[in-house]
XYZ file of C-alpha atoms in Angstrom:
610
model
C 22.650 -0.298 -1.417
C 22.976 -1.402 -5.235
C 25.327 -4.154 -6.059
C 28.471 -2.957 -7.820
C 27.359 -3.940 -11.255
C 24.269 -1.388 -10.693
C 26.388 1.014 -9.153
C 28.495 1.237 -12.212
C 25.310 0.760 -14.951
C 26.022 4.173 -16.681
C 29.922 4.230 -15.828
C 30.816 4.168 -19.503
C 29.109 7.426 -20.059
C 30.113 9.138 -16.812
C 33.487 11.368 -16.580
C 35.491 11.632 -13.442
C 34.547 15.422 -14.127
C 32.105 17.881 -15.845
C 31.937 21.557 -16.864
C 28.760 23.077 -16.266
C 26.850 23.627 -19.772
C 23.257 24.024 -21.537
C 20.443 22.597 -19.273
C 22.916 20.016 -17.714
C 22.796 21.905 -14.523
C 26.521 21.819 -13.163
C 27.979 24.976 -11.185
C 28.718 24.708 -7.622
C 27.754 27.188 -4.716
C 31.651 27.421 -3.721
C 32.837 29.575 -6.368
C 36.073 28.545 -8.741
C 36.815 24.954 -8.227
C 40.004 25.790 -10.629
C 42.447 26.896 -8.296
C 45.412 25.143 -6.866
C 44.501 22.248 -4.664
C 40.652 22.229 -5.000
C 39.010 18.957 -6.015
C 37.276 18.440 -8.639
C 33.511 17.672 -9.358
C 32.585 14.390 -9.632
C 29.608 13.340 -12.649
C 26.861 11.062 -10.676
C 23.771 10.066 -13.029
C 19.710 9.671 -11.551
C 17.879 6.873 -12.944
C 14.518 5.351 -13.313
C 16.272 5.671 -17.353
C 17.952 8.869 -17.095
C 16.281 11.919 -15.680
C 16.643 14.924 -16.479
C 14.868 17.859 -15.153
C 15.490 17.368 -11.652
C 17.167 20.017 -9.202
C 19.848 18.612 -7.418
C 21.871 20.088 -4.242
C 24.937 18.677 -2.109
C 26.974 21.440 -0.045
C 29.028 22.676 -3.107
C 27.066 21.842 -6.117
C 23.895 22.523 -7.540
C 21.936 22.399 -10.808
C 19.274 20.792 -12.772
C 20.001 16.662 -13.962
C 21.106 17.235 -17.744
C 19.503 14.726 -21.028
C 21.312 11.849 -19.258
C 20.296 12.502 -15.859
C 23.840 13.787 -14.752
C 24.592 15.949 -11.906
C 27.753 16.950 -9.760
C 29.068 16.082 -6.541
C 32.300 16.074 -4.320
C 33.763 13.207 -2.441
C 31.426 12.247 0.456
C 28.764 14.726 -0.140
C 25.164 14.286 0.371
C 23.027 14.532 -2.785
C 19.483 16.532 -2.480
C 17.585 15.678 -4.957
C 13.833 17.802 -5.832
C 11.536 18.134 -8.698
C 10.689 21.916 -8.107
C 10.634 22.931 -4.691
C 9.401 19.173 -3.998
C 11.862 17.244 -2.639
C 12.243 13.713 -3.980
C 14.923 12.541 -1.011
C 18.981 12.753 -0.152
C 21.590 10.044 -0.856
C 25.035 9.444 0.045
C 27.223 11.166 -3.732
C 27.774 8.224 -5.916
C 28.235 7.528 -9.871
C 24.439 6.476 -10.208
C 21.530 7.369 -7.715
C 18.257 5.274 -7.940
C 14.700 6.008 -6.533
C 15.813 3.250 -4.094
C 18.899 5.205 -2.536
C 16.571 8.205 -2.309
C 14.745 5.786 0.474
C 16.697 4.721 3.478
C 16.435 1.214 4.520
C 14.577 -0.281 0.965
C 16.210 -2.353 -1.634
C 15.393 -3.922 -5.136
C 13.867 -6.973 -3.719
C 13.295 -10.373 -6.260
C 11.323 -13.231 -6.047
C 9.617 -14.202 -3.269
C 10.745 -11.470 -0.957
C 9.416 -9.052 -3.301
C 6.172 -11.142 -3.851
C 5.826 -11.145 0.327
C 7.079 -7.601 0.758
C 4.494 -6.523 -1.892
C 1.703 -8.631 -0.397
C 2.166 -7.334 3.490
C 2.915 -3.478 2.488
C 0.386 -0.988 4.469
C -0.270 2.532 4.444
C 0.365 2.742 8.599
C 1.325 5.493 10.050
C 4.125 5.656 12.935
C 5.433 7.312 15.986
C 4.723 11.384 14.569
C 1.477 10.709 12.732
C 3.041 10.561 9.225
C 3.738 7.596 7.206
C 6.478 5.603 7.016
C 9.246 5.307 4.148
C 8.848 1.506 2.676
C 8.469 0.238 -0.622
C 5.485 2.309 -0.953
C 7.844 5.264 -1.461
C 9.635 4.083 -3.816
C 6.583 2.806 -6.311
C 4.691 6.123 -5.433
C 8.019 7.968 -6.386
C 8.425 5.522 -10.220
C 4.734 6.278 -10.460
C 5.555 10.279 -10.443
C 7.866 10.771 -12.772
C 6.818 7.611 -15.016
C 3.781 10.036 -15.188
C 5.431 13.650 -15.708
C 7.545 12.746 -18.014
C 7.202 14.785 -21.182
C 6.626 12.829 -23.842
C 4.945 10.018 -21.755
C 7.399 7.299 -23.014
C 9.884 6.705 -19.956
C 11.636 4.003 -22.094
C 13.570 6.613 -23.618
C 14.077 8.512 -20.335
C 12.378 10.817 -18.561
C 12.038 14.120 -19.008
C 10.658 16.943 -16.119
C 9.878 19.866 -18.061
C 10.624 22.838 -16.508
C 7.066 24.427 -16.239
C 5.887 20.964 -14.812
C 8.365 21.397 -12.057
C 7.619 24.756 -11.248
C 3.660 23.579 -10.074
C 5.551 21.483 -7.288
C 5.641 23.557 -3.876
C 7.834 22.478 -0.802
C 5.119 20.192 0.466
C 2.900 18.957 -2.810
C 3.368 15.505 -1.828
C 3.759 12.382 0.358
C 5.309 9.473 -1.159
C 4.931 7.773 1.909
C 1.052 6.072 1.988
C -0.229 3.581 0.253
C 0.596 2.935 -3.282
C -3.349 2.489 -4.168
C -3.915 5.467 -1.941
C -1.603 7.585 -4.070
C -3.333 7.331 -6.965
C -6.016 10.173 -5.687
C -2.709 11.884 -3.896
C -4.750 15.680 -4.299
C -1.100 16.810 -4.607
C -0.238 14.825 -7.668
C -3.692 15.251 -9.195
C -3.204 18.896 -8.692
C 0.051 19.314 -10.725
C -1.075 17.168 -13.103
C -4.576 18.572 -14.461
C -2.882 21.952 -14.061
C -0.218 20.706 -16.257
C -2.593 19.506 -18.857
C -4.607 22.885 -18.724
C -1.461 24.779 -18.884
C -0.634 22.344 -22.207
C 2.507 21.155 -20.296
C 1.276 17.565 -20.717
C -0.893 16.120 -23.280
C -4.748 16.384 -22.208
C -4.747 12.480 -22.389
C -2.147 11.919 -19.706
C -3.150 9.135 -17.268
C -1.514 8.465 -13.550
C 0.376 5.750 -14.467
C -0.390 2.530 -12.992
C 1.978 1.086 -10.399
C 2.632 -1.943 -12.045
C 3.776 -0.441 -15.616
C 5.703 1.785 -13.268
C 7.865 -1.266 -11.507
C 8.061 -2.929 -14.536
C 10.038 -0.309 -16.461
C 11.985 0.620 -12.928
C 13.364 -2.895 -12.366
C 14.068 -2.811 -16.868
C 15.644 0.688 -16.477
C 18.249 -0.847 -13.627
C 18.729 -4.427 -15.596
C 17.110 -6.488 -12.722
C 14.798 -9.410 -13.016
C 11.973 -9.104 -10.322
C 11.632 -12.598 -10.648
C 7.782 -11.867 -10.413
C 6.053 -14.403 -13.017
C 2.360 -14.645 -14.225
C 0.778 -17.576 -12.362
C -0.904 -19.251 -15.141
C -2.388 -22.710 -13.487
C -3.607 -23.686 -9.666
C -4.415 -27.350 -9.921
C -5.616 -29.183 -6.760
C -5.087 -32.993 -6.585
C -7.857 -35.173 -4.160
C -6.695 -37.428 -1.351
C -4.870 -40.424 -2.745
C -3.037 -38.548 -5.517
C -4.032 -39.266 -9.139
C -7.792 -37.315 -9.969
C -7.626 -33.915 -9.822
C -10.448 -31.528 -7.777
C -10.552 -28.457 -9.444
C -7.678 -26.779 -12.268
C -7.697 -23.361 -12.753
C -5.999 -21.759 -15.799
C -5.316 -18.480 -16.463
C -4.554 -16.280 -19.608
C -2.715 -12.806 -19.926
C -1.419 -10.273 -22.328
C 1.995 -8.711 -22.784
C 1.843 -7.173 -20.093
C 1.063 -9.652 -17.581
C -3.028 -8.514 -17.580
C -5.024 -11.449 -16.982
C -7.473 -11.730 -19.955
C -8.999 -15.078 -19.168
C -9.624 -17.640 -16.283
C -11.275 -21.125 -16.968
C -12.300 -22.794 -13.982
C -12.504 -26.707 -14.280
C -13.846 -27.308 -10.675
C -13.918 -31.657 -10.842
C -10.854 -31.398 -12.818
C -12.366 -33.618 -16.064
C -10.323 -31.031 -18.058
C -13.049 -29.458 -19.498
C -13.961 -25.620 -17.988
C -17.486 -25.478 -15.958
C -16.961 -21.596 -16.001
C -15.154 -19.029 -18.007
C -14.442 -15.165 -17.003
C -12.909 -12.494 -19.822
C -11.553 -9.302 -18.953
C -10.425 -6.400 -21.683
C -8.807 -2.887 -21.237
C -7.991 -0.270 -22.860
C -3.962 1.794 -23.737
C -3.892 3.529 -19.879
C -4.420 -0.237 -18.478
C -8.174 0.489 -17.067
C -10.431 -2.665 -16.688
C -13.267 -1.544 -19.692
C -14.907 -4.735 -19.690
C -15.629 -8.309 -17.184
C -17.604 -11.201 -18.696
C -18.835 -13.953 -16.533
C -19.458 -17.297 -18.863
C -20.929 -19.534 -15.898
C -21.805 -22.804 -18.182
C -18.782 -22.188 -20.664
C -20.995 -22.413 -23.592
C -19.084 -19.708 -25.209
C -21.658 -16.871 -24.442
C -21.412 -14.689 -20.901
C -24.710 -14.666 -18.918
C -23.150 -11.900 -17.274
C -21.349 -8.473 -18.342
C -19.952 -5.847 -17.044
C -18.608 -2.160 -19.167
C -16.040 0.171 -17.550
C -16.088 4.260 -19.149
C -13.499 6.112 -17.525
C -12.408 9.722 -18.179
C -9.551 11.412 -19.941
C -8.151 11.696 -15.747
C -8.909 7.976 -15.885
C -11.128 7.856 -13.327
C -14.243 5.536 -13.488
C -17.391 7.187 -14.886
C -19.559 4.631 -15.582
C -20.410 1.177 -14.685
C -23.160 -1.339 -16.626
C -23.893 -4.424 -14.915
C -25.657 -6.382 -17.568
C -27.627 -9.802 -16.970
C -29.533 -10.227 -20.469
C -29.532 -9.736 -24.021
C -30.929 -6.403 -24.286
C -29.251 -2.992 -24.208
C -30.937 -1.901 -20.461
C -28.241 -2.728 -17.920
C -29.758 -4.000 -14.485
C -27.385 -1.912 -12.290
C -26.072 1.479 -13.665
C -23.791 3.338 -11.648
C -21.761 7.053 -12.710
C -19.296 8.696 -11.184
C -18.384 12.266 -11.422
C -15.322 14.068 -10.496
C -13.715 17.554 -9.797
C -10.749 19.320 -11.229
C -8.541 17.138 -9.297
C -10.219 13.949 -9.393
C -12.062 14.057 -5.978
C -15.373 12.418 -6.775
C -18.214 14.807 -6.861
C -21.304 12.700 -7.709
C -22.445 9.391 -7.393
C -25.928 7.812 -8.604
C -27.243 4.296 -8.783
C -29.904 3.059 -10.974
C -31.206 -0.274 -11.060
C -33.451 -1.482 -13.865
C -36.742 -1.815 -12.594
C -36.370 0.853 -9.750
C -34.608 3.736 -10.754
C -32.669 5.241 -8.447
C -31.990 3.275 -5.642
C -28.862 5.396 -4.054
C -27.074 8.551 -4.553
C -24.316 11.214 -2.784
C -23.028 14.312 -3.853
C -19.806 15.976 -2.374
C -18.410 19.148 -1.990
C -14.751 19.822 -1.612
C -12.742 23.071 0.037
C -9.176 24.096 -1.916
C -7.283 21.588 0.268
C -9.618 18.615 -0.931
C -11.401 18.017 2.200
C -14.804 17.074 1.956
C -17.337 20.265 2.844
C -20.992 18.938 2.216
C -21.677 15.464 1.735
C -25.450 14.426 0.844
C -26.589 10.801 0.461
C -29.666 8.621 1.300
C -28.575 8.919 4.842
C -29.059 12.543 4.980
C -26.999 15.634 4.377
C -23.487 16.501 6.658
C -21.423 19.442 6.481
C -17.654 19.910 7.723
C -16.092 23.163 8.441
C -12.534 23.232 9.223
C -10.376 25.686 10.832
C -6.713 25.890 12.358
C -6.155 28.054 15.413
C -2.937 26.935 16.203
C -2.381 22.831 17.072
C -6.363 22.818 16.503
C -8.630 21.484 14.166
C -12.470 21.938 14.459
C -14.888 19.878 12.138
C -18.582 20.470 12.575
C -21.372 17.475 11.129
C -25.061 18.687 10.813
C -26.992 15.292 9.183
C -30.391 16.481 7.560
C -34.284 15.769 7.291
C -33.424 11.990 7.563
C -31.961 12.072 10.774
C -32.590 14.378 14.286
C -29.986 17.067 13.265
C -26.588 17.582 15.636
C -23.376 19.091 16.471
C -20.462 17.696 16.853
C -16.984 19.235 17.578
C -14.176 17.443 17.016
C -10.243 18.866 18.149
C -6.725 17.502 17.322
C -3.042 18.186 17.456
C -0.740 19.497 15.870
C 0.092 15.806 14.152
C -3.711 15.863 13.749
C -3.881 13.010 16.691
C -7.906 13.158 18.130
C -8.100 15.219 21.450
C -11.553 15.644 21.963
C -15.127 15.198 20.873
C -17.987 16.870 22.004
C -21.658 16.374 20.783
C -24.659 18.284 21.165
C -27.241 15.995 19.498
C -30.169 18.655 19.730
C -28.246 21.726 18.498
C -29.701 23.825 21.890
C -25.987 24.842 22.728
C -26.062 23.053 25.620
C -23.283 19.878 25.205
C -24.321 16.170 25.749
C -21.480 14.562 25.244
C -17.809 14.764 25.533
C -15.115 12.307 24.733
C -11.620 12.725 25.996
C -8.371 11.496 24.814
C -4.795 11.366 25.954
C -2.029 10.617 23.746
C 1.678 9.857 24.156
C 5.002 11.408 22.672
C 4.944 9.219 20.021
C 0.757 9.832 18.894
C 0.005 6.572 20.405
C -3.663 6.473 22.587
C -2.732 5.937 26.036
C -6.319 7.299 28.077
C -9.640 7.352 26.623
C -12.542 9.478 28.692
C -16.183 9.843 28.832
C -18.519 12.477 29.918
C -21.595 11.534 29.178
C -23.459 14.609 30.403
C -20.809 17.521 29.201
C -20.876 18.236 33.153
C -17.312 17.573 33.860
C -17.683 14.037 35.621
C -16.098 11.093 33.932
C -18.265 7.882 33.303
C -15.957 5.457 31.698
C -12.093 5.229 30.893
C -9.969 3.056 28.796
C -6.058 3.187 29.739
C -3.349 1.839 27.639
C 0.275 1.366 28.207
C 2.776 0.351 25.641
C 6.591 -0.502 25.334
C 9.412 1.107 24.443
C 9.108 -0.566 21.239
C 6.079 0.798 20.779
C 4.058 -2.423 21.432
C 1.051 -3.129 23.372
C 1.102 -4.005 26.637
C -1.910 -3.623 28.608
C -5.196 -2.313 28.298
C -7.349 -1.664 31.075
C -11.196 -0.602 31.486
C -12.832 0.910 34.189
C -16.972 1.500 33.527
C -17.680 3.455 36.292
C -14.330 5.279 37.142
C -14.072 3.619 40.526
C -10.002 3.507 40.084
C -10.751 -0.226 39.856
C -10.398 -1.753 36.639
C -13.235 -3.784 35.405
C -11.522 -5.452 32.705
C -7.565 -6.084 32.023
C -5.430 -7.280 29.352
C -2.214 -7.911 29.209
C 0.330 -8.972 26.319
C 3.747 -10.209 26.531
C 6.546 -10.555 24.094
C 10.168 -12.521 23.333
C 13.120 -9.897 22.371
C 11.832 -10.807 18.431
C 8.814 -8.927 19.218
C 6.895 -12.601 19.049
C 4.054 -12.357 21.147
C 4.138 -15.116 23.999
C 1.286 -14.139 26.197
C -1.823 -12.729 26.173
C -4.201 -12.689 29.485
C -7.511 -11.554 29.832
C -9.484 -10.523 32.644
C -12.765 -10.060 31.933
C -14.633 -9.061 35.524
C -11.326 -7.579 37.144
C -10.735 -9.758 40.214
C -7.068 -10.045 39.034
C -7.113 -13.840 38.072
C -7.437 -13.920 33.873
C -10.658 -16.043 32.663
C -8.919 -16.322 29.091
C -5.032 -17.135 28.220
C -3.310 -17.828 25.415
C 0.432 -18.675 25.497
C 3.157 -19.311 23.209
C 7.200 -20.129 23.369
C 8.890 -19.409 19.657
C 12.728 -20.528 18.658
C 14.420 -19.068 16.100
C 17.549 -20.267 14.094
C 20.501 -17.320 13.390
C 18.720 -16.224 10.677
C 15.637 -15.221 12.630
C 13.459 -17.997 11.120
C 11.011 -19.392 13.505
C 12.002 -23.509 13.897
C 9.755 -24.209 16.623
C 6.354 -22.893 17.856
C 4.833 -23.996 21.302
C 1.521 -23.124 21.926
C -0.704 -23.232 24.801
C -4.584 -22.201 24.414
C -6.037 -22.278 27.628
C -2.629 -21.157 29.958
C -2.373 -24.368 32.010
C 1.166 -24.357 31.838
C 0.592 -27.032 28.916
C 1.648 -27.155 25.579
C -1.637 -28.156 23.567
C 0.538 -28.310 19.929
C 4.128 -27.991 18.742
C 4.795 -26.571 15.498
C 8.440 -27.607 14.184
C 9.633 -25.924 10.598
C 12.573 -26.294 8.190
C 14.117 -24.085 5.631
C 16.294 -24.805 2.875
C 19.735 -22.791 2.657
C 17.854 -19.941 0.623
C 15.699 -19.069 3.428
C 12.144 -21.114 2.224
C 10.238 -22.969 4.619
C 10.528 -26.581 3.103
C 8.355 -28.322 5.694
C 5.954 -27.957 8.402
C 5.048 -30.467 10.973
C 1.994 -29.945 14.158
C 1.985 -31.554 16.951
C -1.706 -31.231 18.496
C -1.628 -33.133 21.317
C 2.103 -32.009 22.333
C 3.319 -35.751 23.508
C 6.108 -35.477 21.273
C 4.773 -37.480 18.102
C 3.583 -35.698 14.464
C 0.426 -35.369 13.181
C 0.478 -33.717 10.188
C 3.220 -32.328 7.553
C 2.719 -30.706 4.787
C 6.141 -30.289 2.354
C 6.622 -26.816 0.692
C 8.568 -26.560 -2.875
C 10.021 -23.645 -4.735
C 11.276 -23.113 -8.055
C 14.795 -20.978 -8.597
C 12.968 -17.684 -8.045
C 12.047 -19.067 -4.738
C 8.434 -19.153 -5.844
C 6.379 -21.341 -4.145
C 4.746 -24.240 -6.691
C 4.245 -27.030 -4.821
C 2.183 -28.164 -1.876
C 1.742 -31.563 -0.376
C 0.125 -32.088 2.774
C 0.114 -35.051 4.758
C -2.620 -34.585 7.312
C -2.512 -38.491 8.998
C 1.038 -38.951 8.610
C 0.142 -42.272 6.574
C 2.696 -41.454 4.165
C 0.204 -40.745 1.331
C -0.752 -37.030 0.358
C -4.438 -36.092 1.120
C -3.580 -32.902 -1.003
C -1.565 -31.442 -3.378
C -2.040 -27.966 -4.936
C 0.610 -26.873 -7.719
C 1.263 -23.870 -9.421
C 2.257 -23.119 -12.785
C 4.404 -19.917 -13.929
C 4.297 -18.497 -17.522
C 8.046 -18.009 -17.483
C 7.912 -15.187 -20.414
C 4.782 -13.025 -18.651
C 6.325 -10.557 -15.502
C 3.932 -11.125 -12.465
C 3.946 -7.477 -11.332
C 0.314 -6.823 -12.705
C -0.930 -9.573 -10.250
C 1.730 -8.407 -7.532
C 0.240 -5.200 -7.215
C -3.448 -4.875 -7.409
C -4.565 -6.528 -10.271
C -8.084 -6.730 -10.489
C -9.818 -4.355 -8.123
């Protein structure tokens, strides 16, 4: 949930109560709310800046989110909020609803909890096949209607228009994956080139990039990220005082890194110099490599993208005249699937191609490359999903058939390498409730006698447990490994073995303590299971949560080896590291980092350079 001071952002604006009017959307489902004892509407307001053009719904009320992004609720009512038939998520009625109440269990993280959660995010799926809600959700979510909004300028709000809402069906999109992956979301590409065709949008509209996206979502709710441009990494040798290497970096306004100097003996003079440039959407158009910093790049490369701003064109250049040594284009579909791909190279023409076909739902059909040439069909009877791969005159040419559930979890593969209709091969697999593998089969001659299995067994969290291989389906296993875990989910054992007479060949062992706040103090570790401790890892935090220090153990008798001191600045951003790896009391190395206090960090934080 939002502090109070977010909670009440847009208070002075808000009235306890609102008639419906114009586009503002009030009206509720319940009929006259005038009438002797019935309570009155309550004005809530959806941010990422006010947006309006949004359908909301609670059990009483409905409309569309007026100019400033207001919309009506009762007391304790559930807010449904959609853009079309879309829906964006529910929260719990309140005076201001953010894209981060619209997803359960995620906050406006700062500093280095933001710069971690950022780092670890994943586009994993869980227990039902579909992806999780995280923080992806919520950037994916910024990203959408950063990018519909009308006039392309959320800074003075956002604004759905009508017709763009309408291209949105029930299912259009999942916020959930990946924040990189949603950038080719076919659902999202789909509404907006049909948008831009319909002249909805402006023919120049670009997905806008996640990090423009955060930026004015964290400006739009008056928090600091905390996220700052790293601008120096200096590394000092053993015995303090003559630096190894300093690198310095350079950036825009916008936190784009337009320069890097590399001074790699530290004699504060740069040994090798990279430039970047890009163009309004924030597309890389251009990366030169200065390896001598004389001034003058030895090495170029030029980015073309489209008006979809997807990359058409890549020059790799190595010289001083106008032939590029590596040429590579790109060509898309309506929707942005890529279509085309050819590489040239300067003295060999070309050296590699593919060309690929989509079907409506943007799964590929044909794909041809130097390998050869493979076609999918797909079909749904039901929970099942055929796909059928022919390769061509490069390699022998084969069937394959391959069958899943209704979560689209594998269920079976079967191969008939000559195409004679007679089946060679067919794998078998078993999954749990939850999607998880738990039996993996094969038939190596299609004639209904297993070969080989795999078994797996997990725990109720989900975790794995033990895995177990049997190569000639003699009920004995072959090979066996097990994995054990503390009630954190730390994993303390791991056994494994290898030729199935039940004593493990290999195991690794570990015993973790925690303080209250879940922090690991201690870590006891034992690599070859003797019952041993072979090193002891002890660390300390300070009161906000950082790990300050870190000592090992390696032989485990109880006296440090090494310790290396961690320090943070009061965004809790690491910028200081000084190990001590004899435990002479001298530093054998100290790296440092250096923030450019007025540059936000969240073009580094997510993606970057790709």
């Amino acid at each position: 949930m939002l502090s109070p001071l977010l909670q009440n952002l847009f208070l002075g604006s808000l009235i306890v109560s609102l008639t419906a009017c114009g586009g503002g959307g009030g009206g509720g489902d319940s009929g006259d709310n005038s009438g002797v004892g019935s309570p009155a509407a309550l004005a809530g307001q959806f941010v990422d800046g006010p947006v309006s053009g949004i359908r909301y719904k609670t059990a009483t009320q409905s409309g569309i989110t007026g100019s400033n992004g207001q919309f009506e609720y009762l007391e304790g009512e559930t807010v449904s909020l959609y853009i079309g038939a879309q829906l964006l998520g529910h929260a719990p009625g309140t005076e201001t609803i953010t894209l981060f109440d619209l997803v359960d269990g995620v906050e406006p993280l700062v500093g280095l909890e933001l710069e971690t959660t950022l780092t670890n995010l994943t586009g994993s799926r869980w227990e039902d096949g579909q992806f999780r809600p995280s923080f992806n959700t919520v950037i994916n979510l910024a990203r959408l209607l950063q990018t519909l909004d009308t006039d392309g300028d959320p800074g003075n709000g956002i604004e759905i228009a009508a017709g763009v809402a309408a291209l949105f069906t029930a299912d259009s999109v999942d916020f959930h994956q990946h924040w990189d992956d949603f950038t080719n979301e076919l659902g999202f590409r789909k509404v907006l080139g049909d948008a831009k065709s319909q002249g909805l949008l402006d023919n120049a509209r670009q997905v806008r990039k996640p990090w423009r996206a955060m930026t004015h979502l964290y400006a739009s709710l008056g928090i600091d990220s905390k996220l700052r441009a790293l601008r120096v990494i200096s590394s000092v040798s053993p015995g303090g005082g003559v630096y190894d290497y300093v690198s310095t970096f350079e950036f825009d306004d916008e936190g784009k890194r337009t320069r890097w100097e590399s001074d790699g003996d530290g004699d504060g003079i740069a040994n090798e110099i990279s430039s970047y440039t890009y163009d309004t959407n924030g597309n890389q158009t251009g990366y030169g490599y200065d390896y001598n910093a004389d001034g003058t790049p030895e090495s170029y490369r030029v980015f073309t993208y489209d008006s979809e701003g997807n990359l058409t064109r890549m020059e790799l250049h190595n010289d001083e005249d106008d032939m590029p040594e590596v040429l590579e284009t790109y060509t898309y579909g309506t929707y942005g699937n890529e279509t085309r791909y050819e590489k040239y190279e300067k003295f060999r023409g070309l050296t590699a191609f593919g060309f690929t076909d989509y079907d409506a739902s943007g799964r590929p059909v044909t794909i041809e490359n130097t390998a050869g040439r493979f076609t999918w069909t797909y079909t749904r009877d039901g929970s099942e999903i055929f796909r059928d791969v022919l390769p061509g005159e490069f390699r022998r040419s084969s069937l394959s058939t391959w069958t899943y559930d209704a979560n689209d979890n594998l269920l079976r593969k079967e191969y008939d390498y000559d195409r004679d209709g007679t089946l060679d091969v067919i794998l078998l697999y078993t999954n749990d409730a939850d999607g998880k593998r738990i039996l993996y089969e094969e038939d190596d001659g299609a004639n209904g006698s297993i070969e080989r299995t795999q078994s797996t067994a997990y725990d109720a969290e989900g975790r794995l447990l033990r895995e177990e291989w049997d190569y000639d389906n003699d009920g004995k296993p072959d090979r066996t490994q097990t994995y054990t875990y503390d009630a954190r989910g730390s994993q303390t054992r791991y056994e494994d073995d290898t030729d199935g007479d039940g004593t493990p060949e290999n195991v690794r062992a570990a015993n973790f303590e925690y303080d209250s706040d879940g922090n690991v103090i201690r870590l006891e570790a034992d690599g070859d299971g003797d019952g041993v401790f072979d090193s002891v890892t002890i660390y300390t935090y300070d009161a906000r949560g950082n790990r300050v220090r870190q000592e090992i153990d390696f032989g485990g008798d109880g006296s440090t080896d090494t310790m290396t001191v961690y320090t943070y600045d009061a965004n809790d951003i690491l910028i200081r590291q000084v190990i001590d790896s004899d435990l002479d009391g001298t530093p054998d190395n100290i790296q440092s980092y250096e923030y450019d206090a007025d540059i936000n960090g969240w073009w580094q934080a997510l993606g970057g350079l790709h």
